[in-house]
mmCIF file of C-alpha atoms and ligand atoms in Angstrom:
data_model
loop_
_atom_site.group_PDB
_atom_site.id
_atom_site.type_symbol
_atom_site.label_atom_id
_atom_site.label_comp_id
_atom_site.label_asym_id
_atom_site.label_seq_id
_atom_site.Cartn_x
_atom_site.Cartn_y
_atom_site.Cartn_z
ATOM 1 C CA MET A 1 24.611 -153.062 25.529
ATOM 2 C CA GLU A 2 24.512 -153.371 21.594
ATOM 3 C CA THR A 3 26.970 -151.058 20.175
ATOM 4 C CA THR A 4 28.528 -151.146 16.894
ATOM 5 C CA ASN A 5 31.402 -148.789 18.139
ATOM 6 C CA GLN A 6 32.465 -148.652 21.683
ATOM 7 C CA GLN A 7 33.581 -145.182 21.418
ATOM 8 C CA SER A 8 30.564 -143.639 20.018
ATOM 9 C CA ILE A 9 27.463 -143.463 22.245
ATOM 10 C CA ILE A 10 25.327 -142.141 19.268
ATOM 11 C CA LYS A 11 26.048 -145.236 17.453
ATOM 12 C CA LYS A 12 24.464 -147.159 19.999
ATOM 13 C CA LYS A 13 21.194 -148.673 18.653
ATOM 14 C CA ASN A 14 18.156 -147.090 20.059
ATOM 15 C CA VAL A 15 20.234 -144.587 22.116
ATOM 16 C CA VAL A 16 18.073 -142.469 24.447
ATOM 17 C CA ILE A 17 19.053 -138.904 25.240
ATOM 18 C CA ALA A 18 16.870 -137.106 27.762
ATOM 19 C CA GLY A 19 16.865 -134.301 30.209
ATOM 20 C CA PRO A 20 15.539 -130.701 30.799
ATOM 21 C CA CYS A 21 15.087 -128.358 27.868
ATOM 22 C CA SER A 22 17.240 -125.994 29.948
ATOM 23 C CA ALA A 23 19.329 -126.418 33.205
ATOM 24 C CA GLU A 24 17.966 -124.124 35.504
ATOM 25 C CA SER A 25 19.472 -124.685 39.072
ATOM 26 C CA GLU A 26 21.998 -127.273 40.366
ATOM 27 C CA GLU A 27 19.094 -128.903 42.288
ATOM 28 C CA GLN A 28 16.931 -129.239 39.107
ATOM 29 C CA LEU A 29 19.389 -130.736 37.028
ATOM 30 C CA ILE A 30 20.855 -133.254 39.642
ATOM 31 C CA THR A 31 17.381 -134.348 40.624
ATOM 32 C CA THR A 32 16.209 -134.763 37.124
ATOM 33 C CA ALA A 33 19.453 -136.563 36.223
ATOM 34 C CA THR A 34 19.251 -138.815 39.277
ATOM 35 C CA GLU A 35 15.697 -139.808 38.490
ATOM 36 C CA LEU A 36 16.395 -140.309 34.963
ATOM 37 C CA ALA A 37 19.300 -142.633 35.697
ATOM 38 C CA GLN A 38 17.216 -144.709 38.172
ATOM 39 C CA TYR A 39 15.119 -146.096 35.421
ATOM 40 C CA GLY A 40 18.103 -147.441 33.559
ATOM 41 C CA LYS A 41 16.636 -146.515 30.051
ATOM 42 C CA VAL A 42 18.609 -143.270 29.339
ATOM 43 C CA ASP A 43 22.184 -142.893 27.922
ATOM 44 C CA VAL A 44 22.930 -139.348 27.854
ATOM 45 C CA LEU A 45 21.605 -136.343 29.819
ATOM 46 C CA ARG A 46 20.802 -133.481 27.795
ATOM 47 C CA ALA A 47 20.359 -129.909 29.184
ATOM 48 C CA GLY A 48 20.174 -126.407 27.273
ATOM 49 C CA ILE A 49 22.764 -124.135 28.740
ATOM 50 C CA TRP A 50 22.608 -121.154 26.196
ATOM 51 C CA LYS A 51 19.005 -121.023 24.959
ATOM 52 C CA PRO A 52 17.998 -119.643 21.596
ATOM 53 C CA ARG A 53 14.614 -118.196 22.297
ATOM 54 C CA THR A 54 12.162 -116.815 19.766
ATOM 55 C CA ASN A 55 11.259 -113.673 21.909
ATOM 56 C CA PRO A 56 13.815 -111.711 23.878
ATOM 57 C CA GLY A 57 13.144 -111.044 27.414
ATOM 58 C CA GLY A 58 12.587 -114.942 28.520
ATOM 59 C CA PHE A 59 14.924 -117.129 30.122
ATOM 60 C CA GLU A 60 17.964 -117.323 27.904
ATOM 61 C CA GLY A 61 19.833 -119.987 29.683
ATOM 62 C CA ILE A 62 21.795 -120.255 32.684
ATOM 63 C CA GLY A 63 25.046 -119.876 30.661
ATOM 64 C CA THR A 64 28.571 -121.286 31.476
ATOM 65 C CA LYS A 65 27.559 -121.395 35.296
ATOM 66 C CA GLY A 66 25.468 -124.464 34.594
ATOM 67 C CA LEU A 67 28.439 -126.472 33.128
ATOM 68 C CA PRO A 68 29.779 -127.601 36.461
ATOM 69 C CA TRP A 69 26.348 -128.911 37.398
ATOM 70 C CA LEU A 70 26.414 -130.998 34.260
ATOM 71 C CA LEU A 71 29.656 -132.406 35.016
ATOM 72 C CA LYS A 72 28.325 -133.156 38.752
ATOM 73 C CA ALA A 73 25.308 -134.919 37.342
ATOM 74 C CA LYS A 74 27.468 -136.893 35.163
ATOM 75 C CA GLN A 75 29.843 -137.885 37.882
ATOM 76 C CA LEU A 76 26.919 -138.921 40.169
ATOM 77 C CA THR A 77 24.954 -140.827 37.550
ATOM 78 C CA GLY A 78 27.408 -142.167 35.073
ATOM 79 C CA LEU A 79 25.227 -140.608 32.390
ATOM 80 C CA LYS A 80 27.026 -138.975 29.454
ATOM 81 C CA THR A 81 26.169 -135.457 28.867
ATOM 82 C CA ALA A 82 24.931 -133.220 25.853
ATOM 83 C CA VAL A 83 24.504 -129.630 25.292
ATOM 84 C CA GLU A 84 23.728 -127.289 22.421
ATOM 85 C CA VAL A 85 26.342 -125.036 21.041
ATOM 86 C CA ALA A 86 25.676 -121.915 18.905
ATOM 87 C CA THR A 87 29.148 -120.060 18.941
ATOM 88 C CA PRO A 88 32.823 -121.087 19.079
ATOM 89 C CA LYS A 89 32.953 -119.859 22.799
ATOM 90 C CA HIS A 90 30.090 -122.343 23.781
ATOM 91 C CA VAL A 91 32.280 -125.223 22.099
ATOM 92 C CA GLU A 92 35.270 -124.200 24.276
ATOM 93 C CA ASP A 93 33.288 -123.910 27.342
ATOM 94 C CA ALA A 94 31.604 -127.185 26.941
ATOM 95 C CA LEU A 95 34.783 -128.950 26.052
ATOM 96 C CA SER A 96 36.277 -127.854 29.188
ATOM 97 C CA PHE A 97 33.597 -129.312 31.221
ATOM 98 C CA GLU A 98 33.775 -132.613 29.580
ATOM 99 C CA VAL A 99 30.602 -132.614 27.768
ATOM 100 C CA ASP A 100 30.374 -135.705 25.787
ATOM 101 C CA VAL A 101 27.994 -134.662 22.974
ATOM 102 C CA LEU A 102 27.577 -131.277 21.389
ATOM 103 C CA TRP A 103 24.495 -130.548 19.342
ATOM 104 C CA ILE A 104 23.900 -127.727 16.673
ATOM 105 C CA GLY A 105 20.455 -126.494 17.285
ATOM 106 C CA ALA A 106 17.893 -125.672 14.408
ATOM 107 C CA ARG A 107 18.170 -122.093 14.446
ATOM 108 C CA THR A 108 21.983 -122.390 14.217
ATOM 109 C CA ALA A 109 22.031 -125.040 11.589
ATOM 110 C CA VAL A 110 20.283 -122.515 8.953
ATOM 111 C CA ASN A 111 23.365 -120.193 9.154
ATOM 112 C CA PRO A 112 26.314 -121.533 7.401
ATOM 113 C CA PHE A 113 28.491 -118.636 8.999
ATOM 114 C CA SER A 114 27.762 -120.071 12.344
ATOM 115 C CA VAL A 115 28.155 -123.650 11.463
ATOM 116 C CA GLN A 116 31.430 -122.958 9.948
ATOM 117 C CA GLN A 117 32.668 -121.173 12.879
ATOM 118 C CA ILE A 118 31.477 -123.896 15.381
ATOM 119 C CA ALA A 119 33.505 -126.219 12.779
ATOM 120 C CA ASP A 120 36.419 -124.270 12.933
ATOM 121 C CA ALA A 121 36.432 -124.389 16.763
ATOM 122 C CA LEU A 122 36.155 -128.253 16.770
ATOM 123 C CA LYS A 123 39.085 -128.567 14.310
ATOM 124 C CA GLY A 124 41.603 -131.063 16.064
ATOM 125 C CA THR A 125 39.086 -132.378 18.556
ATOM 126 C CA LYS A 126 37.452 -135.818 18.471
ATOM 127 C CA GLN A 127 34.074 -134.482 19.528
ATOM 128 C CA THR A 128 30.722 -136.177 19.144
ATOM 129 C CA VAL A 129 28.503 -133.783 17.169
ATOM 130 C CA LEU A 130 24.680 -133.996 16.400
ATOM 131 C CA ILE A 131 23.268 -131.820 13.998
ATOM 132 C CA LYS A 132 19.511 -130.777 14.283
ATOM 133 C CA ASN A 133 17.586 -130.213 10.924
ATOM 134 C CA PRO A 134 17.342 -126.574 10.119
ATOM 135 C CA ILE A 135 13.990 -124.872 11.020
ATOM 136 C CA ASN A 136 13.122 -124.642 7.395
ATOM 137 C CA PRO A 137 12.655 -127.826 5.304
ATOM 138 C CA ASP A 138 15.895 -127.545 3.352
ATOM 139 C CA LEU A 139 17.689 -130.743 2.887
ATOM 140 C CA LYS A 140 20.576 -129.188 1.198
ATOM 141 C CA LEU A 141 21.193 -126.687 4.068
ATOM 142 C CA TRP A 142 20.998 -129.710 6.524
ATOM 143 C CA MET A 143 23.623 -131.774 4.326
ATOM 144 C CA GLY A 144 25.706 -128.527 4.081
ATOM 145 C CA ALA A 145 26.068 -128.228 7.847
ATOM 146 C CA VAL A 146 27.099 -131.964 8.054
ATOM 147 C CA GLU A 147 29.787 -131.316 5.384
ATOM 148 C CA ARG A 148 31.259 -128.365 7.160
ATOM 149 C CA ILE A 149 31.380 -130.227 10.448
ATOM 150 C CA ALA A 150 32.737 -133.392 8.907
ATOM 151 C CA THR A 151 35.403 -131.309 6.764
ATOM 152 C CA ALA A 152 36.502 -130.023 10.097
ATOM 153 C CA GLY A 153 37.756 -133.440 10.876
ATOM 154 C CA ILE A 154 34.746 -134.533 13.116
ATOM 155 C CA ASP A 155 33.774 -138.164 12.123
ATOM 156 C CA ASP A 156 31.426 -139.053 14.963
ATOM 157 C CA ILE A 157 28.361 -137.338 13.525
ATOM 158 C CA GLY A 158 24.763 -137.863 13.942
ATOM 159 C CA LEU A 159 21.313 -136.137 12.847
ATOM 160 C CA ILE A 160 18.541 -134.972 14.913
ATOM 161 C CA HIS A 161 15.127 -134.743 13.399
ATOM 162 C CA ARG A 162 13.108 -132.141 15.222
ATOM 163 C CA GLY A 163 10.335 -131.266 12.806
ATOM 164 C CA PHE A 164 10.024 -127.936 10.566
ATOM 165 C CA SER A 165 8.355 -124.556 11.299
ATOM 166 C CA SER A 166 5.251 -124.004 9.505
ATOM 167 C CA TYR A 167 2.653 -121.075 9.834
ATOM 168 C CA GLY A 168 -0.588 -121.843 11.180
ATOM 169 C CA ASN A 169 -0.200 -125.599 11.750
ATOM 170 C CA THR A 170 -2.013 -126.616 15.133
ATOM 171 C CA GLU A 171 -1.328 -130.268 15.051
ATOM 172 C CA TYR A 172 2.282 -129.969 15.717
ATOM 173 C CA ARG A 173 4.761 -127.380 17.007
ATOM 174 C CA ASN A 174 7.063 -128.263 14.259
ATOM 175 C CA VAL A 175 5.720 -130.297 11.344
ATOM 176 C CA PRO A 176 7.664 -133.655 11.020
ATOM 177 C CA LEU A 177 7.816 -133.878 7.294
ATOM 178 C CA TRP A 178 9.248 -137.509 7.687
ATOM 179 C CA GLN A 179 10.328 -137.627 3.836
ATOM 180 C CA ILE A 180 13.201 -135.248 4.692
ATOM 181 C CA PRO A 181 14.981 -137.407 7.573
ATOM 182 C CA ILE A 182 14.192 -140.568 5.338
ATOM 183 C CA GLU A 183 15.791 -138.850 2.514
ATOM 184 C CA MET A 184 18.809 -137.867 4.729
ATOM 185 C CA LYS A 185 19.082 -141.665 5.849
ATOM 186 C CA ARG A 186 19.240 -142.610 2.398
ATOM 187 C CA LEU A 187 21.863 -140.200 1.251
ATOM 188 C CA LEU A 188 23.989 -140.421 4.570
ATOM 189 C CA PRO A 189 23.424 -144.074 5.541
ATOM 190 C CA ASP A 190 26.195 -144.133 8.209
ATOM 191 C CA LEU A 191 24.767 -141.383 10.228
ATOM 192 C CA PRO A 192 22.399 -142.367 12.961
ATOM 193 C CA VAL A 193 19.334 -140.228 12.998
ATOM 194 C CA ILE A 194 17.684 -139.435 16.333
ATOM 195 C CA CYS A 195 14.117 -138.350 16.363
ATOM 196 C CA ASP A 196 13.229 -135.269 18.852
ATOM 197 C CA PRO A 197 9.505 -135.892 19.533
ATOM 198 C CA SER A 198 9.439 -133.112 22.147
ATOM 199 C CA HIS A 199 10.101 -130.201 19.666
ATOM 200 C CA ILE A 200 7.915 -131.831 16.888
ATOM 201 C CA CYS A 201 4.989 -132.078 19.172
ATOM 202 C CA GLY A 202 5.296 -129.020 21.499
ATOM 203 C CA ASN A 203 2.939 -130.885 24.008
ATOM 204 C CA ARG A 204 2.889 -134.182 25.730
ATOM 205 C CA THR A 205 0.032 -135.618 23.896
ATOM 206 C CA LYS A 206 1.589 -137.181 20.785
ATOM 207 C CA LEU A 207 5.081 -137.966 22.097
ATOM 208 C CA HIS A 208 4.530 -141.645 22.188
ATOM 209 C CA ALA A 209 3.063 -141.703 18.780
ATOM 210 C CA VAL A 210 5.813 -139.626 17.281
ATOM 211 C CA ALA A 211 8.502 -141.722 19.118
ATOM 212 C CA GLN A 212 6.867 -144.981 17.865
ATOM 213 C CA LYS A 213 6.692 -143.743 14.468
ATOM 214 C CA SER A 214 10.479 -142.778 14.347
ATOM 215 C CA VAL A 215 11.215 -146.611 15.590
ATOM 216 C CA ASP A 216 8.893 -147.877 12.871
ATOM 217 C CA LEU A 217 11.007 -145.952 10.244
ATOM 218 C CA ASP A 218 14.111 -147.480 11.902
ATOM 219 C CA PHE A 219 15.470 -144.205 13.045
ATOM 220 C CA ASP A 220 18.273 -144.814 15.535
ATOM 221 C CA GLY A 221 17.536 -143.100 18.794
ATOM 222 C CA LEU A 222 15.274 -140.646 20.818
ATOM 223 C CA ILE A 223 16.098 -137.264 22.244
ATOM 224 C CA ILE A 224 13.275 -136.452 24.590
ATOM 225 C CA GLU A 225 12.966 -133.509 27.297
ATOM 226 C CA SER A 226 12.295 -134.513 30.702
ATOM 227 C CA HIS A 227 12.162 -132.456 33.893
ATOM 228 C CA TYR A 228 11.566 -133.676 37.465
ATOM 229 C CA ASN A 229 8.708 -131.243 37.604
ATOM 230 C CA PRO A 230 7.569 -130.018 34.147
ATOM 231 C CA GLU A 231 4.951 -127.520 35.639
ATOM 232 C CA ILE A 232 7.705 -125.260 37.006
ATOM 233 C CA ALA A 233 10.009 -125.476 33.919
ATOM 234 C CA LEU A 234 11.447 -122.093 32.666
ATOM 235 C CA THR A 235 11.266 -123.186 28.987
ATOM 236 C CA ASP A 236 9.221 -125.788 26.987
ATOM 237 C CA LYS A 237 7.143 -126.628 30.149
ATOM 238 C CA SER A 238 4.191 -128.256 28.033
ATOM 239 C CA GLN A 239 6.241 -130.715 26.338
ATOM 240 C CA GLN A 240 8.397 -131.998 29.219
ATOM 241 C CA VAL A 241 7.812 -135.186 30.874
ATOM 242 C CA THR A 242 8.652 -136.536 34.198
ATOM 243 C CA PRO A 243 11.378 -139.045 34.415
ATOM 244 C CA ALA A 244 8.745 -141.614 35.538
ATOM 245 C CA ASN A 245 6.546 -140.747 32.396
ATOM 246 C CA LEU A 246 9.401 -141.015 30.151
ATOM 247 C CA ALA A 247 10.309 -144.491 31.523
ATOM 248 C CA SER A 248 6.687 -145.484 30.952
ATOM 249 C CA LEU A 249 6.530 -143.986 27.389
ATOM 250 C CA LEU A 250 9.790 -145.793 26.482
ATOM 251 C CA GLY A 251 8.618 -148.949 28.190
ATOM 252 C CA LYS A 252 5.638 -148.885 25.682
ATOM 253 C CA LEU A 253 7.700 -148.582 22.504
ATOM 254 C CA ILE A 254 7.570 -151.644 20.256
ATOM 255 C CA TYR A 255 10.801 -152.034 18.671
ATOM 256 C CA LYS A 256 10.593 -154.392 15.620
ATOM 257 C CA ARG A 257 13.252 -156.486 13.896
ATOM 258 C CA GLN A 258 14.834 -154.938 10.654
ATOM 259 C CA ASP A 259 14.405 -157.892 8.789
ATOM 260 C CA SER A 260 13.555 -161.774 9.185
ATOM 261 C CA ASP A 261 14.801 -164.917 7.536
ATOM 262 C CA ASP A 262 11.415 -166.831 7.982
ATOM 263 C CA ALA A 263 11.044 -168.329 4.364
ATOM 264 C CA ALA A 264 6.943 -168.063 4.390
ATOM 265 C CA PHE A 265 7.078 -164.331 5.381
ATOM 266 C CA LEU A 266 9.887 -163.701 2.786
ATOM 267 C CA GLN A 267 7.673 -165.451 0.134
ATOM 268 C CA GLN A 268 4.654 -163.572 0.903
ATOM 269 C CA LEU A 269 6.561 -160.196 1.169
ATOM 270 C CA GLU A 270 7.973 -160.797 -2.515
ATOM 271 C CA ASN A 271 4.706 -161.612 -3.946
ATOM 272 C CA LEU A 272 3.143 -158.296 -2.476
ATOM 273 C CA ARG A 273 6.089 -156.559 -3.799
ATOM 274 C CA GLU A 274 5.881 -157.736 -7.053
ATOM 275 C CA GLN A 275 2.206 -156.566 -7.282
ATOM 276 C CA ILE A 276 3.473 -153.156 -6.006
ATOM 277 C CA ASN A 277 6.113 -152.969 -8.670
ATOM 278 C CA HIS A 278 3.567 -154.056 -11.196
ATOM 279 C CA LEU A 279 1.113 -151.361 -9.982
ATOM 280 C CA ASP A 280 3.840 -148.707 -10.147
ATOM 281 C CA GLU A 281 4.420 -149.496 -13.572
ATOM 282 C CA GLU A 282 0.905 -149.201 -14.521
ATOM 283 C CA LEU A 283 0.623 -145.640 -12.649
ATOM 284 C CA LEU A 284 3.539 -144.567 -14.596
ATOM 285 C CA THR A 285 2.017 -145.510 -17.682
ATOM 286 C CA VAL A 286 -1.249 -143.978 -17.015
ATOM 287 C CA ILE A 287 0.299 -140.786 -15.740
ATOM 288 C CA GLY A 288 2.358 -140.663 -19.025
ATOM 289 C CA ASN A 289 -0.985 -140.844 -21.003
ATOM 290 C CA ARG A 290 -2.338 -138.139 -18.840
ATOM 291 C CA MET A 291 0.452 -135.976 -19.631
ATOM 292 C CA ALA A 292 0.253 -136.735 -23.347
ATOM 293 C CA ILE A 293 -3.542 -135.427 -23.220
ATOM 294 C CA ALA A 294 -2.496 -132.415 -21.240
ATOM 295 C CA ARG A 295 0.013 -131.619 -24.092
ATOM 296 C CA GLU A 296 -2.851 -131.849 -26.834
ATOM 297 C CA ILE A 297 -4.912 -129.498 -24.511
ATOM 298 C CA GLY A 298 -1.919 -127.077 -24.428
ATOM 299 C CA GLU A 299 -1.735 -127.080 -28.186
ATOM 300 C CA ILE A 300 -5.421 -126.473 -28.655
ATOM 301 C CA LYS A 301 -5.140 -123.711 -25.957
ATOM 302 C CA GLN A 302 -2.379 -122.026 -27.759
ATOM 303 C CA ARG A 303 -4.222 -122.148 -31.003
ATOM 304 C CA ASN A 304 -7.241 -120.476 -29.447
ATOM 305 C CA SER A 305 -5.287 -118.066 -27.426
ATOM 306 C CA VAL A 306 -6.620 -119.427 -24.058
ATOM 307 C CA THR A 307 -4.493 -119.345 -20.927
ATOM 308 C CA VAL A 308 -2.833 -122.357 -19.572
ATOM 309 C CA LEU A 309 -4.056 -122.171 -15.993
ATOM 310 C CA GLN A 310 -7.827 -121.971 -15.569
ATOM 311 C CA SER A 311 -8.537 -122.004 -11.745
ATOM 312 C CA ASN A 312 -12.199 -123.065 -12.067
ATOM 313 C CA ARG A 313 -11.171 -126.147 -14.001
ATOM 314 C CA TYR A 314 -8.541 -127.017 -11.255
ATOM 315 C CA ASN A 315 -10.901 -126.483 -8.534
ATOM 316 C CA GLU A 316 -13.456 -128.980 -10.371
ATOM 317 C CA ILE A 317 -10.487 -131.499 -10.759
ATOM 318 C CA LEU A 318 -9.537 -131.000 -7.133
ATOM 319 C CA ASN A 319 -13.217 -131.862 -5.807
ATOM 320 C CA ARG A 320 -13.662 -134.548 -8.087
ATOM 321 C CA VAL A 321 -10.387 -136.380 -7.281
ATOM 322 C CA ILE A 322 -10.822 -135.680 -3.431
ATOM 323 C CA GLN A 323 -14.169 -137.508 -3.689
ATOM 324 C CA LYS A 324 -12.956 -140.355 -5.606
ATOM 325 C CA GLY A 325 -9.954 -140.546 -3.427
ATOM 326 C CA GLU A 326 -12.468 -140.958 -0.430
ATOM 327 C CA GLU A 327 -14.203 -143.800 -2.172
ATOM 328 C CA ASN A 328 -10.976 -145.444 -2.679
ATOM 329 C CA GLY A 329 -9.841 -145.059 1.049
ATOM 330 C CA LEU A 330 -7.224 -142.372 0.254
ATOM 331 C CA SER A 331 -7.030 -139.244 2.658
ATOM 332 C CA GLU A 332 -7.693 -135.857 1.330
ATOM 333 C CA ARG A 333 -4.305 -134.517 2.308
ATOM 334 C CA PHE A 334 -2.668 -137.207 0.292
ATOM 335 C CA VAL A 335 -5.086 -136.856 -2.851
ATOM 336 C CA LYS A 336 -4.199 -133.261 -2.475
ATOM 337 C CA THR A 337 -0.390 -133.564 -2.607
ATOM 338 C CA TYR A 338 -0.703 -136.097 -5.451
ATOM 339 C CA ILE A 339 -2.908 -133.970 -7.659
ATOM 340 C CA GLU A 340 -0.929 -130.822 -7.034
ATOM 341 C CA ALA A 341 2.096 -132.677 -8.225
ATOM 342 C CA ILE A 342 0.492 -133.871 -11.207
ATOM 343 C CA HIS A 343 -1.015 -130.392 -12.067
ATOM 344 C CA ILE A 344 2.206 -128.661 -11.700
ATOM 345 C CA GLU A 345 3.959 -131.119 -14.138
ATOM 346 C CA SER A 346 0.927 -130.823 -16.462
ATOM 347 C CA ILE A 347 1.337 -127.071 -16.517
ATOM 348 C CA ARG A 348 5.082 -127.419 -17.039
ATOM 349 C CA ILE A 349 4.501 -129.647 -19.911
ATOM 350 C CA GLN A 350 1.890 -127.381 -21.565
ATOM 351 C CA ASN A 351 4.295 -124.308 -21.469
ATOM 352 C CA GLU A 352 7.206 -126.271 -22.645
ATOM 353 C CA HIS A 353 5.064 -127.660 -25.469
ATOM 354 C CA GLN A 354 3.463 -124.128 -26.252
ATOM 355 C CA ASN A 355 7.157 -122.567 -26.255
ATOM 356 C CA ARG A 356 8.151 -125.193 -28.772
ATOM 357 C CA LEU A 357 5.208 -124.512 -31.086
ATOM 358 C CA SER A 358 5.796 -120.811 -31.012
ATOM 359 C CA GLN A 359 9.437 -121.253 -31.841
ATOM 360 C CA GLN A 360 8.452 -123.561 -34.621
ATOM 361 C CA SER A 361 5.882 -120.998 -35.961
ATOM 362 C CA GLU A 362 8.636 -118.061 -35.682
ATOM 363 C CA ALA A 363 11.164 -120.156 -37.533
HETATM 364 C C1 PEP B 1 16.221 -127.604 22.298
HETATM 365 O O1 PEP B 1 16.554 -128.866 22.124
HETATM 366 O O2 PEP B 1 15.893 -127.343 23.455
HETATM 367 C C2 PEP B 1 16.041 -126.694 21.338
HETATM 368 C C3 PEP B 1 16.202 -125.397 21.471
HETATM 369 O O3 PEP B 1 15.813 -127.286 20.258
HETATM 370 P P1 PEP B 1 15.698 -126.708 18.690
HETATM 371 O O4 PEP B 1 16.870 -126.203 18.202
HETATM 372 O O5 PEP B 1 15.253 -128.005 18.028
HETATM 373 O O6 PEP B 1 14.509 -125.782 18.535
HETATM 374 MN MN1 MN B 2 13.374 -127.228 24.316
#
């Protein structure tokens, strides 16, 4: 077993956390845990005990009654255990049943009051804590939650990337916005980042692709929901997989090396990277030239009392570049994001320039 720190299960490279969305009954939990343990690919058994549900009236978790089942599953299988905590009482109860890993859910991570209460309850313990990204794509809020837990004296902290809520997206239940966990990894390089394909996907179809992508991004582990019989699951039934299917999914993942010392490969990589650096510089020069022209346009618009934004023109640019992008093998989604960024900056520059001109003429 490759571990960097014997004490910390979440720092085991490619750690796998799996188990049902919710603990439902002793039989369900023990059966699922036993099957998961049989395949030898899972390190930690997860189970939601208290469930934050979007709508009231559904199954809101079995509550403290489920904690002895989790402890029994741990004793039977040797798997470590993980539960979600949202209040100080949850922390206290989970710790009294020897839960190894606590996680703060996405709906709790958005609320600094709740996170602080959990942090206060954790003071003086040596607990392992995973912090899910808040449901909204707010990197600072996620960082803030980490800081609150760290300030309480907890030093075994990891992150869970579970995607972000969005309105009307049908491809994912929660859009991954990979750039956010990538940025968290850059800012907090010592914290393991664990990907939660189950809550990103919301169904089973893309689980493998999302898991593989997190592996390719050198994320540190996976948390995947698994139920011995997903069809009868009380929560998140369409995204849970059987332990056998989970084992097969994990078996298909291709783990790559972080680096290689092969001389030919390194030389080739360096050449290509040099070309990339060169092109990046060219792109920035071209964008700078484009902004200079935008400034000039701002000036003549000002002189002729014409508004900075002209929607027709923007539509025309958008259609042109999408078409050009397609000819160059660039996706519509990328071209749109790119031109939006350029356009917003161009408007900002025009405004700034016009304000400067008006101040000069007033002076
Ligand atoms: C869960 O893990 O079952 C859960 C409720 O997740 P999230 O907080 O990511 O919605
Ligand atoms: Mn769930």
